[in-house]
Amino acid sequence: RKEVEQDPGPFNVPEGATVAFNCTYSNSASQSFFWYRQDCRKEPKLLMSVYSSGNEDGRFTAQLNRASQYISLLIRDSKLSDSATYLCVVKTDSNYQLIWGAGTKLIIKP
Amino acid sequence: DADVTQTPRNRITKTGKRIMLECSQTKGHDRMYWYRQDPGLGLRLIYYSFDVKDINKGEISDGYSVSRQAQAKFSLSLESAIPNQTALYFCATSDLVSTNSYNEQFFGPGTRLTVL
């Protein structure tokens, strides 16, 4: 079992719709959680950190469920520019190393 | 100008050749990392460096070596390239962190390496 698992997609979603995807992690001692965004053939960039209480940044909402060991990302009122691959990232221990999911590809259609 | 740069951006080489990928940063960060990305897999850490005198192996260091020539420069070498080292390679940097906190990693544009 992979340490961090994501549905690879692609998720094909019409513009303006709401889309959500989950990421599960296997290490219950995981400490920190993040979503990165990667555009096609580009480098990953931090989208948002995921806090225990959940957090929102504009149209983006991230949630953490420690009991079930998953994090989620919700995108409201999706834009064409949201098309990208979304990478789930988990920090498992004090050695700081990050464990990366393979990513979920999102395609927003006009 | 980009804060984290990588050279070359693309490279095709043959099995057995020695290859060096270079990374430079102007962010003033102490920590630098080398990752590879393969289709269907997450980024995997090859090596990381907390400062010029501190080099550490990551998850998949076999077949690779690194050199931290200065705070701003971190090079990755493949001493004898093999086809399964064909991948997209990313360099990243982050600021100094305390043991139980995390700072954002900033990535270079990547080097696409093909080993024939």
mmCIF file of C-alpha atoms in Angstrom:
data_model
loop_
_atom_site.group_PDB
_atom_site.id
_atom_site.type_symbol
_atom_site.label_atom_id
_atom_site.label_comp_id
_atom_site.label_asym_id
_atom_site.label_seq_id
_atom_site.Cartn_x
_atom_site.Cartn_y
_atom_site.Cartn_z
ATOM 1 C CA ARG A 1 0.000 0.000 0.000
ATOM 2 C CA LYS A 2 1.317 3.440 -0.902
ATOM 3 C CA GLU A 3 1.908 5.786 2.001
ATOM 4 C CA VAL A 4 -0.115 8.529 0.340
ATOM 5 C CA GLU A 5 -2.823 7.588 -2.136
ATOM 6 C CA GLN A 6 -4.832 9.716 -4.497
ATOM 7 C CA ASP A 7 -7.345 8.993 -7.235
ATOM 8 C CA PRO A 8 -5.341 9.819 -10.370
ATOM 9 C CA GLY A 9 -8.427 11.009 -12.250
ATOM 10 C CA PRO A 10 -8.755 12.804 -14.519
ATOM 11 C CA PHE A 11 -11.730 14.597 -13.082
ATOM 12 C CA ASN A 12 -13.545 16.312 -15.957
ATOM 13 C CA VAL A 13 -15.651 19.095 -14.511
ATOM 14 C CA PRO A 14 -17.663 21.903 -16.157
ATOM 15 C CA GLU A 15 -16.666 25.459 -15.370
ATOM 16 C CA GLY A 16 -18.492 26.794 -12.341
ATOM 17 C CA ALA A 17 -19.015 23.408 -10.737
ATOM 18 C CA THR A 18 -17.788 22.273 -7.354
ATOM 19 C CA VAL A 19 -15.272 19.478 -7.240
ATOM 20 C CA ALA A 20 -13.760 17.572 -4.345
ATOM 21 C CA PHE A 21 -11.069 14.988 -4.064
ATOM 22 C CA ASN A 22 -9.561 13.040 -1.239
ATOM 23 C CA CYS A 23 -6.174 11.752 -0.293
ATOM 24 C CA THR A 24 -5.541 8.944 2.184
ATOM 25 C CA TYR A 25 -2.384 8.400 4.172
ATOM 26 C CA SER A 26 -1.191 5.290 5.957
ATOM 27 C CA ASN A 27 0.965 6.613 8.786
ATOM 28 C CA SER A 28 -1.190 7.591 11.736
ATOM 29 C CA ALA A 29 1.732 9.554 13.181
ATOM 30 C CA SER A 30 1.697 11.978 10.272
ATOM 31 C CA GLN A 31 2.041 15.515 11.488
ATOM 32 C CA SER A 32 1.466 17.985 8.694
ATOM 33 C CA PHE A 33 -0.507 18.005 5.491
ATOM 34 C CA PHE A 34 -0.472 20.082 2.342
ATOM 35 C CA TRP A 35 -1.912 20.452 -1.101
ATOM 36 C CA TYR A 36 0.409 21.430 -3.925
ATOM 37 C CA ARG A 37 -0.641 22.312 -7.435
ATOM 38 C CA GLN A 38 1.322 21.259 -10.512
ATOM 39 C CA ASP A 39 0.517 22.624 -13.936
ATOM 40 C CA CYS A 40 1.326 20.515 -16.968
ATOM 41 C CA ARG A 41 5.098 20.206 -17.417
ATOM 42 C CA LYS A 42 5.721 22.700 -14.618
ATOM 43 C CA GLU A 43 7.028 22.537 -11.084
ATOM 44 C CA PRO A 44 4.807 21.943 -8.030
ATOM 45 C CA LYS A 45 3.724 24.988 -6.034
ATOM 46 C CA LEU A 46 2.163 25.115 -2.597
ATOM 47 C CA LEU A 47 -1.587 25.656 -2.771
ATOM 48 C CA MET A 48 -2.409 25.453 0.910
ATOM 49 C CA SER A 49 -1.565 23.801 4.169
ATOM 50 C CA VAL A 50 -4.225 21.670 5.843
ATOM 51 C CA TYR A 51 -4.973 22.374 9.473
ATOM 52 C CA SER A 52 -6.786 20.166 11.957
ATOM 53 C CA SER A 53 -9.666 22.595 12.156
ATOM 54 C CA GLY A 54 -9.942 22.834 8.400
ATOM 55 C CA ASN A 55 -9.094 25.948 6.456
ATOM 56 C CA GLU A 56 -10.366 27.985 3.586
ATOM 57 C CA ASP A 57 -8.618 30.180 1.056
ATOM 58 C CA GLY A 58 -11.041 31.827 -1.305
ATOM 59 C CA ARG A 59 -12.702 29.126 -3.379
ATOM 60 C CA PHE A 60 -10.534 26.399 -1.882
ATOM 61 C CA THR A 61 -11.310 24.492 1.307
ATOM 62 C CA ALA A 62 -9.102 21.842 2.861
ATOM 63 C CA GLN A 63 -10.186 19.400 5.534
ATOM 64 C CA LEU A 64 -8.327 16.871 7.649
ATOM 65 C CA ASN A 65 -9.874 13.730 9.130
ATOM 66 C CA ARG A 66 -7.297 12.152 11.404
ATOM 67 C CA ALA A 67 -9.567 9.309 12.528
ATOM 68 C CA SER A 68 -10.027 8.097 8.968
ATOM 69 C CA GLN A 69 -6.619 9.298 7.842
ATOM 70 C CA TYR A 70 -7.589 11.374 4.881
ATOM 71 C CA ILE A 71 -7.459 14.940 3.736
ATOM 72 C CA SER A 72 -9.718 16.563 1.214
ATOM 73 C CA LEU A 73 -9.693 19.522 -1.121
ATOM 74 C CA LEU A 74 -12.868 21.240 -2.248
ATOM 75 C CA ILE A 75 -12.880 23.738 -5.095
ATOM 76 C CA ARG A 76 -15.983 25.864 -5.537
ATOM 77 C CA ASP A 77 -17.006 27.806 -8.625
ATOM 78 C CA SER A 78 -14.244 26.142 -10.613
ATOM 79 C CA LYS A 79 -12.371 28.166 -13.219
ATOM 80 C CA LEU A 80 -10.634 27.070 -16.385
ATOM 81 C CA SER A 81 -7.378 28.101 -14.713
ATOM 82 C CA ASP A 82 -7.937 25.512 -11.987
ATOM 83 C CA SER A 83 -7.019 22.791 -14.481
ATOM 84 C CA ALA A 84 -3.916 21.174 -13.053
ATOM 85 C CA THR A 85 -2.722 18.191 -11.074
ATOM 86 C CA TYR A 86 -3.235 18.457 -7.333
ATOM 87 C CA LEU A 87 -0.629 16.771 -5.178
ATOM 88 C CA CYS A 88 -1.312 15.621 -1.644
ATOM 89 C CA VAL A 89 1.734 15.873 0.613
ATOM 90 C CA VAL A 90 2.231 14.493 4.105
ATOM 91 C CA LYS A 91 4.983 15.125 6.615
ATOM 92 C CA THR A 92 5.358 11.994 8.665
ATOM 93 C CA ASP A 93 7.961 12.636 11.297
ATOM 94 C CA SER A 94 10.366 15.040 12.850
ATOM 95 C CA ASN A 95 12.893 14.279 10.162
ATOM 96 C CA TYR A 96 10.840 16.727 8.077
ATOM 97 C CA GLN A 97 10.744 14.419 5.010
ATOM 98 C CA LEU A 98 7.699 14.813 2.837
ATOM 99 C CA ILE A 99 5.737 11.971 1.295
ATOM 100 C CA TRP A 100 4.064 12.900 -1.987
ATOM 101 C CA GLY A 101 0.980 11.453 -3.555
ATOM 102 C CA ALA A 102 0.998 10.805 -7.281
ATOM 103 C CA GLY A 103 -1.570 13.534 -7.845
ATOM 104 C CA THR A 104 -5.130 13.970 -9.064
ATOM 105 C CA LYS A 105 -5.568 15.499 -12.484
ATOM 106 C CA LEU A 106 -8.362 18.044 -12.798
ATOM 107 C CA ILE A 107 -9.664 19.291 -16.130
ATOM 108 C CA ILE A 108 -12.135 22.161 -16.123
ATOM 109 C CA LYS A 109 -14.188 22.401 -19.318
ATOM 110 C CA PRO A 110 -15.933 25.514 -20.655
ATOM 111 C CA ASP B 1 14.300 36.068 -12.791
ATOM 112 C CA ALA B 2 13.481 32.673 -11.347
ATOM 113 C CA ASP B 3 14.489 32.073 -7.734
ATOM 114 C CA VAL B 4 15.426 28.428 -8.341
ATOM 115 C CA THR B 5 17.032 27.518 -11.628
ATOM 116 C CA GLN B 6 18.052 24.182 -13.077
ATOM 117 C CA THR B 7 20.356 23.313 -15.941
ATOM 118 C CA PRO B 8 19.996 21.691 -18.343
ATOM 119 C CA ARG B 9 16.233 21.737 -18.845
ATOM 120 C CA ASN B 10 16.312 18.734 -21.127
ATOM 121 C CA ARG B 11 18.954 16.091 -21.662
ATOM 122 C CA ILE B 12 19.168 12.920 -23.675
ATOM 123 C CA THR B 13 22.063 10.635 -22.942
ATOM 124 C CA LYS B 14 23.165 7.046 -23.362
ATOM 125 C CA THR B 15 23.496 4.237 -20.880
ATOM 126 C CA GLY B 16 26.764 4.377 -18.987
ATOM 127 C CA LYS B 17 27.369 8.099 -19.424
ATOM 128 C CA ARG B 18 28.045 10.407 -16.495
ATOM 129 C CA ILE B 19 25.516 13.192 -16.140
ATOM 130 C CA MET B 20 25.423 16.229 -13.871
ATOM 131 C CA LEU B 21 22.318 18.257 -13.182
ATOM 132 C CA GLU B 22 22.812 21.640 -11.597
ATOM 133 C CA CYS B 23 20.627 23.724 -9.354
ATOM 134 C CA SER B 24 21.085 27.310 -8.210
ATOM 135 C CA GLN B 25 18.917 29.443 -5.950
ATOM 136 C CA THR B 26 18.748 33.097 -5.052
ATOM 137 C CA LYS B 27 16.282 32.685 -2.198
ATOM 138 C CA GLY B 28 18.989 32.501 0.449
ATOM 139 C CA HIS B 29 17.602 29.216 1.773
ATOM 140 C CA ASP B 30 19.757 26.801 3.692
ATOM 141 C CA ARG B 31 17.965 23.632 2.685
ATOM 142 C CA MET B 32 18.068 22.118 -0.766
ATOM 143 C CA TYR B 33 16.604 18.917 -2.184
ATOM 144 C CA TRP B 34 16.676 16.745 -5.264
ATOM 145 C CA TYR B 35 13.557 14.815 -6.295
ATOM 146 C CA ARG B 36 12.590 12.702 -9.230
ATOM 147 C CA GLN B 37 9.085 12.430 -10.628
ATOM 148 C CA ASP B 38 7.843 9.456 -12.623
ATOM 149 C CA PRO B 39 4.394 9.021 -14.199
ATOM 150 C CA GLY B 40 1.947 7.522 -11.726
ATOM 151 C CA LEU B 41 4.283 8.017 -8.794
ATOM 152 C CA GLY B 42 4.707 10.836 -6.340
ATOM 153 C CA LEU B 43 7.860 12.874 -6.112
ATOM 154 C CA ARG B 44 10.578 10.814 -4.500
ATOM 155 C CA LEU B 45 13.445 12.316 -2.564
ATOM 156 C CA ILE B 46 16.939 11.463 -3.790
ATOM 157 C CA TYR B 47 19.179 13.604 -1.564
ATOM 158 C CA TYR B 48 18.817 16.599 0.666
ATOM 159 C CA SER B 49 21.177 19.077 2.242
ATOM 160 C CA PHE B 50 20.551 21.197 5.327
ATOM 161 C CA ASP B 51 23.655 23.276 4.761
ATOM 162 C CA VAL B 52 26.942 23.139 2.876
ATOM 163 C CA LYS B 53 28.458 20.560 5.209
ATOM 164 C CA ASP B 54 25.348 18.462 5.689
ATOM 165 C CA ILE B 55 24.308 15.980 2.985
ATOM 166 C CA ASN B 56 21.747 13.252 3.545
ATOM 167 C CA LYS B 57 20.415 10.351 1.527
ATOM 168 C CA GLY B 58 16.772 10.311 0.684
ATOM 169 C CA GLU B 59 14.446 7.510 -0.255
ATOM 170 C CA ILE B 60 16.141 6.561 -3.539
ATOM 171 C CA SER B 61 19.791 7.605 -3.446
ATOM 172 C CA ASP B 62 21.297 4.516 -5.094
ATOM 173 C CA GLY B 63 22.928 5.404 -8.413
ATOM 174 C CA TYR B 64 23.097 9.108 -7.551
ATOM 175 C CA SER B 65 25.525 11.419 -5.811
ATOM 176 C CA VAL B 66 25.378 15.088 -4.919
ATOM 177 C CA SER B 67 27.627 18.034 -4.219
ATOM 178 C CA ARG B 68 26.746 21.191 -2.287
ATOM 179 C CA GLN B 69 29.291 23.617 -3.637
ATOM 180 C CA ALA B 70 27.867 26.640 -1.851
ATOM 181 C CA GLN B 71 24.710 27.660 -0.066
ATOM 182 C CA ALA B 72 23.210 28.553 -3.410
ATOM 183 C CA LYS B 73 24.314 25.525 -5.450
ATOM 184 C CA PHE B 74 23.410 21.851 -5.251
ATOM 185 C CA SER B 75 24.358 19.433 -8.031
ATOM 186 C CA LEU B 76 23.091 15.937 -8.728
ATOM 187 C CA SER B 77 25.249 13.413 -10.561
ATOM 188 C CA LEU B 78 24.459 10.133 -12.202
ATOM 189 C CA GLU B 79 27.808 8.392 -12.367
ATOM 190 C CA SER B 80 26.702 5.787 -14.893
ATOM 191 C CA ALA B 81 23.246 6.515 -16.220
ATOM 192 C CA ILE B 82 20.790 3.687 -16.823
ATOM 193 C CA PRO B 83 17.431 3.744 -18.634
ATOM 194 C CA ASN B 84 15.328 3.484 -15.462
ATOM 195 C CA GLN B 85 16.779 6.827 -14.385
ATOM 196 C CA THR B 86 14.753 8.421 -17.156
ATOM 197 C CA ALA B 87 12.530 10.869 -15.263
ATOM 198 C CA LEU B 88 11.738 14.479 -14.488
ATOM 199 C CA TYR B 89 14.156 15.814 -11.874
ATOM 200 C CA PHE B 90 13.322 18.694 -9.590
ATOM 201 C CA CYS B 91 15.497 20.722 -7.290
ATOM 202 C CA ALA B 92 13.789 22.450 -4.369
ATOM 203 C CA THR B 93 14.711 24.765 -1.521
ATOM 204 C CA SER B 94 13.240 25.667 1.824
ATOM 205 C CA ASP B 95 14.102 27.927 4.683
ATOM 206 C CA LEU B 96 15.492 26.680 7.976
ATOM 207 C CA VAL B 97 12.827 25.015 10.083
ATOM 208 C CA SER B 98 12.571 23.849 13.622
ATOM 209 C CA THR B 99 12.168 20.151 14.267
ATOM 210 C CA ASN B 100 8.408 20.063 14.325
ATOM 211 C CA SER B 101 7.478 22.732 11.847
ATOM 212 C CA TYR B 102 7.584 22.985 8.136
ATOM 213 C CA ASN B 103 8.339 25.647 5.607
ATOM 214 C CA GLU B 104 7.169 25.696 2.038
ATOM 215 C CA GLN B 105 9.409 24.099 -0.566
ATOM 216 C CA PHE B 106 10.135 26.091 -3.696
ATOM 217 C CA PHE B 107 10.892 24.148 -6.842
ATOM 218 C CA GLY B 108 12.983 24.749 -9.889
ATOM 219 C CA PRO B 109 11.458 24.245 -13.345
ATOM 220 C CA GLY B 110 12.732 20.690 -13.636
ATOM 221 C CA THR B 111 15.139 18.780 -15.856
ATOM 222 C CA ARG B 112 13.719 16.174 -18.192
ATOM 223 C CA LEU B 113 16.324 13.419 -18.490
ATOM 224 C CA THR B 114 16.131 10.577 -20.967
ATOM 225 C CA VAL B 115 18.612 7.715 -20.794
ATOM 226 C CA LEU B 116 18.686 5.566 -23.918
#
